[in-house]
Amino acid sequence: MARLVLFGPPGAGKGTQATALSKILNLIHISTGDLFRAAVAQKTALGIQAQQYLDKGELVPDEVVIGMVRERLGRGDTHSGWILDGFPRTIPQAKALESLLIEIDQRLDQVINLKVSDDVLVARLLSRGRQDDTEAVIRRRLQVYAEQTQPLIQFYQERQQLINIDGNQSMAQVTQAIEQAVTLLDHSL
Ligand code: AMP
């Protein structure tokens, strides 16, 4: 049982790794990006609100994302553990997650930081072909990451919750490295 945040720049492989790990470790995979893309496709009120931000590579406003995560974590299926993919992405989101977890009496175990070199990131992003993966939007997402998301590394380091993983390795090697780190942690509890 684990409650994890998968953290890293766009193109680090968060989605791929979260999908693999959620199966191996039997955790609920919560991807805020996927939830937004589904809402946009279904043209829900949330989707209509979020679309303009996704299209530009900007972050959806904190209160909107936090509300969505609060709703998702509040569902009954999250008691056996989860993996957050793409959230939190700002300091206010991380602080809101802390308060939310206290409220629902859950605890974040670890934040897995996928460290990937810039060359590998751009190559992965360009080969992915998602609708929001045009070069201009990719560049903006990397900039937004550096400005708003990267400060979370220090935030979680200070709380001694950060585990660094070399994300330049093959997909299977990265999965194995994370799995090992999480299992070690579980046994030390
Ligand atoms: P992702 O699939 O994680 O790369 O997310 C795709 C897009 O969804 C991002 O570029 C943002 O526009 C939006 N998004 C996803 N997660 C968040 C978040 N935690 N905060 C703000 N915007 C988000």
Tab-separated table of C-alpha atoms and ligand atoms in Angstrom:
chain	number	residue	atom	x	y	z
A	1	MET	CA	0.000	0.000	0.000
A	2	ALA	CA	1.461	3.338	-0.954
A	3	ARG	CA	0.400	6.910	-1.576
A	4	LEU	CA	2.704	8.510	-4.065
A	5	VAL	CA	3.206	11.597	-6.163
A	6	LEU	CA	5.000	11.096	-9.459
A	7	PHE	CA	6.845	14.295	-10.201
A	8	GLY	CA	8.906	15.512	-13.148
A	9	PRO	CA	8.998	17.795	-16.177
A	10	PRO	CA	6.715	17.297	-19.179
A	11	GLY	CA	8.059	14.339	-21.164
A	12	ALA	CA	9.709	12.681	-18.161
A	13	GLY	CA	7.455	9.649	-18.544
A	14	LYS	CA	5.133	10.301	-15.598
A	15	GLY	CA	2.053	8.958	-17.383
A	16	THR	CA	3.766	5.806	-18.639
A	17	GLN	CA	5.353	5.090	-15.269
A	18	ALA	CA	2.208	5.841	-13.282
A	19	THR	CA	0.228	3.453	-15.485
A	20	ALA	CA	2.799	0.669	-15.050
A	21	LEU	CA	3.229	1.221	-11.301
A	22	SER	CA	-0.480	1.455	-10.578
A	23	LYS	CA	-0.832	-2.065	-12.010
A	24	ILE	CA	2.210	-3.545	-10.271
A	25	LEU	CA	1.504	-1.969	-6.878
A	26	ASN	CA	-2.276	-2.086	-7.191
A	27	LEU	CA	-2.779	1.656	-6.771
A	28	ILE	CA	-5.384	4.013	-8.213
A	29	HIS	CA	-3.781	6.144	-10.941
A	30	ILE	CA	-4.959	9.761	-10.784
A	31	SER	CA	-3.708	11.869	-13.695
A	32	THR	CA	-4.973	15.449	-13.613
A	33	GLY	CA	-3.971	15.852	-17.280
A	34	ASP	CA	-6.069	12.796	-18.259
A	35	LEU	CA	-9.002	14.040	-16.170
A	36	PHE	CA	-8.825	17.416	-17.934
A	37	ARG	CA	-8.507	15.836	-21.388
A	38	ALA	CA	-11.541	13.641	-20.688
A	39	ALA	CA	-13.533	16.661	-19.478
A	40	VAL	CA	-12.545	18.609	-22.611
A	41	ALA	CA	-13.581	15.699	-24.873
A	42	GLN	CA	-16.925	15.402	-23.089
A	43	LYS	CA	-17.395	19.191	-23.157
A	44	THR	CA	-18.359	19.304	-19.488
A	45	ALA	CA	-18.350	22.666	-17.660
A	46	LEU	CA	-14.939	21.752	-16.246
A	47	GLY	CA	-13.691	20.862	-19.726
A	48	ILE	CA	-14.865	24.104	-21.246
A	49	GLN	CA	-13.138	25.989	-18.458
A	50	ALA	CA	-9.887	24.008	-18.795
A	51	GLN	CA	-9.519	23.829	-22.580
A	52	GLN	CA	-8.055	27.280	-23.132
A	53	TYR	CA	-5.242	26.483	-20.682
A	54	LEU	CA	-4.455	23.051	-22.123
A	55	ASP	CA	-4.347	24.463	-25.650
A	56	LYS	CA	-1.717	27.004	-24.645
A	57	GLY	CA	0.362	24.840	-22.324
A	58	GLU	CA	-0.604	27.010	-19.347
A	59	LEU	CA	-1.620	25.686	-15.950
A	60	VAL	CA	-5.308	25.456	-15.152
A	61	PRO	CA	-5.987	27.762	-12.162
A	62	ASP	CA	-5.129	26.197	-8.797
A	63	GLU	CA	-8.650	26.322	-7.357
A	64	VAL	CA	-10.052	24.402	-10.334
A	65	VAL	CA	-7.401	21.659	-10.155
A	66	ILE	CA	-7.603	21.423	-6.373
A	67	GLY	CA	-11.402	21.079	-6.516
A	68	MET	CA	-11.084	18.265	-9.052
A	69	VAL	CA	-8.448	16.392	-7.003
A	70	ARG	CA	-10.451	16.865	-3.813
A	71	GLU	CA	-13.440	15.245	-5.494
A	72	ARG	CA	-11.335	12.365	-6.863
A	73	LEU	CA	-9.459	11.598	-3.631
A	74	GLY	CA	-12.710	11.804	-1.689
A	75	ARG	CA	-14.133	8.773	-3.499
A	76	GLY	CA	-14.235	5.456	-1.649
A	77	ASP	CA	-11.768	3.627	-3.885
A	78	THR	CA	-8.706	5.604	-2.727
A	79	HIS	CA	-8.237	3.875	0.628
A	80	SER	CA	-5.956	1.170	-0.748
A	81	GLY	CA	-3.461	3.670	-2.129
A	82	TRP	CA	-2.971	5.972	-5.093
A	83	ILE	CA	-0.465	7.535	-7.366
A	84	LEU	CA	-0.884	11.169	-8.345
A	85	ASP	CA	0.461	11.964	-11.812
A	86	GLY	CA	0.771	15.643	-12.770
A	87	PHE	CA	-0.405	17.004	-9.427
A	88	PRO	CA	0.687	19.042	-7.513
A	89	ARG	CA	2.321	21.429	-9.984
A	90	THR	CA	2.500	24.589	-7.853
A	91	ILE	CA	3.324	25.356	-4.212
A	92	PRO	CA	-0.310	26.334	-3.459
A	93	GLN	CA	-1.435	22.982	-4.914
A	94	ALA	CA	1.086	21.130	-2.712
A	95	LYS	CA	-0.137	23.005	0.356
A	96	ALA	CA	-3.763	22.302	-0.559
A	97	LEU	CA	-2.893	18.606	-0.930
A	98	GLU	CA	-1.364	18.602	2.553
A	99	SER	CA	-4.513	20.076	4.115
A	100	LEU	CA	-6.785	17.833	2.090
A	101	LEU	CA	-4.911	14.716	3.217
A	102	ILE	CA	-5.128	15.766	6.855
A	103	GLU	CA	-8.867	16.285	6.361
A	104	ILE	CA	-9.404	12.808	4.923
A	105	ASP	CA	-6.907	11.214	7.318
A	106	GLN	CA	-4.480	9.986	4.684
A	107	ARG	CA	-0.745	10.481	4.348
A	108	LEU	CA	1.526	11.072	1.395
A	109	ASP	CA	4.349	8.513	1.548
A	110	GLN	CA	6.807	9.733	-1.061
A	111	VAL	CA	7.301	12.001	-4.028
A	112	ILE	CA	9.134	10.280	-6.877
A	113	ASN	CA	11.153	12.830	-8.829
A	114	LEU	CA	11.908	11.631	-12.371
A	115	LYS	CA	15.090	13.369	-13.442
A	116	VAL	CA	15.498	13.567	-17.205
A	117	SER	CA	17.955	15.565	-19.325
A	118	ASP	CA	16.578	18.302	-21.605
A	119	ASP	CA	17.570	16.513	-24.839
A	120	VAL	CA	15.687	13.386	-23.857
A	121	LEU	CA	12.650	15.425	-22.789
A	122	VAL	CA	12.285	17.274	-26.066
A	123	ALA	CA	12.805	14.092	-28.100
A	124	ARG	CA	10.116	12.281	-26.089
A	125	LEU	CA	7.656	15.152	-26.268
A	126	LEU	CA	8.050	15.553	-30.021
A	127	SER	CA	7.569	11.847	-30.657
A	128	ARG	CA	4.393	11.628	-28.569
A	129	GLY	CA	1.944	13.323	-30.946
A	130	ARG	CA	-0.648	14.434	-28.390
A	131	GLN	CA	-2.878	17.310	-29.472
A	132	ASP	CA	-1.130	19.693	-27.068
A	133	ASP	CA	2.324	18.585	-28.238
A	134	THR	CA	3.064	21.207	-30.881
A	135	GLU	CA	6.508	22.758	-30.579
A	136	ALA	CA	5.264	26.139	-29.286
A	137	VAL	CA	3.049	24.533	-26.642
A	138	ILE	CA	5.848	22.147	-25.604
A	139	ARG	CA	8.231	25.063	-25.183
A	140	ARG	CA	5.667	26.895	-23.061
A	141	ARG	CA	5.007	23.825	-20.903
A	142	LEU	CA	8.736	23.436	-20.207
A	143	GLN	CA	8.936	27.121	-19.249
A	144	VAL	CA	5.880	26.842	-16.970
A	145	TYR	CA	7.483	23.778	-15.377
A	146	ALA	CA	10.709	25.668	-14.651
A	147	GLU	CA	8.882	28.686	-13.228
A	148	GLN	CA	5.996	27.192	-11.270
A	149	THR	CA	6.596	23.490	-10.731
A	150	GLN	CA	10.320	23.073	-10.113
A	151	PRO	CA	10.168	24.904	-6.735
A	152	LEU	CA	8.258	21.869	-5.451
A	153	ILE	CA	11.519	19.884	-5.484
A	154	GLN	CA	12.813	21.991	-2.617
A	155	PHE	CA	9.405	21.967	-0.927
A	156	TYR	CA	9.382	18.153	-0.754
A	157	GLN	CA	13.115	17.917	-0.073
A	158	GLU	CA	12.619	20.011	3.043
A	159	ARG	CA	9.892	17.588	4.123
A	160	GLN	CA	12.220	14.644	3.393
A	161	GLN	CA	9.685	13.135	1.059
A	162	LEU	CA	11.636	13.282	-2.206
A	163	ILE	CA	13.168	10.270	-3.941
A	164	ASN	CA	15.242	11.009	-7.059
A	165	ILE	CA	15.085	8.499	-9.893
A	166	ASP	CA	17.168	8.593	-13.075
A	167	GLY	CA	14.480	8.925	-15.751
A	168	ASN	CA	16.905	8.752	-18.697
A	169	GLN	CA	16.976	4.947	-18.540
A	170	SER	CA	14.628	2.688	-20.480
A	171	MET	CA	10.977	2.577	-19.468
A	172	ALA	CA	11.360	-0.858	-17.831
A	173	GLN	CA	14.483	0.192	-15.930
A	174	VAL	CA	12.762	3.312	-14.586
A	175	THR	CA	9.727	1.289	-13.473
A	176	GLN	CA	12.014	-1.165	-11.695
A	177	ALA	CA	13.965	1.621	-9.978
A	178	ILE	CA	10.773	3.244	-8.680
A	179	GLU	CA	9.321	-0.087	-7.609
A	180	GLN	CA	12.494	-0.872	-5.679
A	181	ALA	CA	12.522	2.519	-3.967
A	182	VAL	CA	8.870	2.243	-2.966
A	183	THR	CA	9.223	-1.333	-1.722
A	184	LEU	CA	12.272	-0.453	0.357
A	185	LEU	CA	10.306	2.367	1.870
A	186	ASP	CA	7.347	0.128	2.614
A	187	HIS	CA	9.551	-2.340	4.482
A	188	SER	CA	11.183	0.366	6.533
A	189	LEU	CA	7.850	1.620	7.868
B	1	AMP	P1	-0.241	16.574	-18.383
B	1	AMP	O1	-0.965	15.485	-19.077
B	1	AMP	O2	0.057	16.265	-16.941
B	1	AMP	O3	0.975	17.033	-19.135
B	1	AMP	O4	-1.240	17.829	-18.334
B	1	AMP	C1	-1.738	18.409	-19.518
B	1	AMP	C2	-2.258	19.811	-19.228
B	1	AMP	O5	-3.321	19.757	-18.256
B	1	AMP	C3	-1.235	20.774	-18.632
B	1	AMP	O6	-0.444	21.380	-19.642
B	1	AMP	C4	-2.147	21.777	-17.923
B	1	AMP	O7	-2.750	22.666	-18.834
B	1	AMP	C5	-3.251	20.870	-17.375
B	1	AMP	N1	-2.903	20.366	-16.021
B	1	AMP	C6	-2.701	19.067	-15.654
B	1	AMP	N2	-2.404	18.969	-14.359
B	1	AMP	C7	-2.411	20.224	-13.856
B	1	AMP	C8	-2.152	20.796	-12.588
B	1	AMP	N3	-1.830	20.025	-11.530
B	1	AMP	N4	-2.263	22.146	-12.457
B	1	AMP	C9	-2.613	22.913	-13.484
B	1	AMP	N5	-2.835	22.457	-14.729
B	1	AMP	C10	-2.740	21.118	-14.921
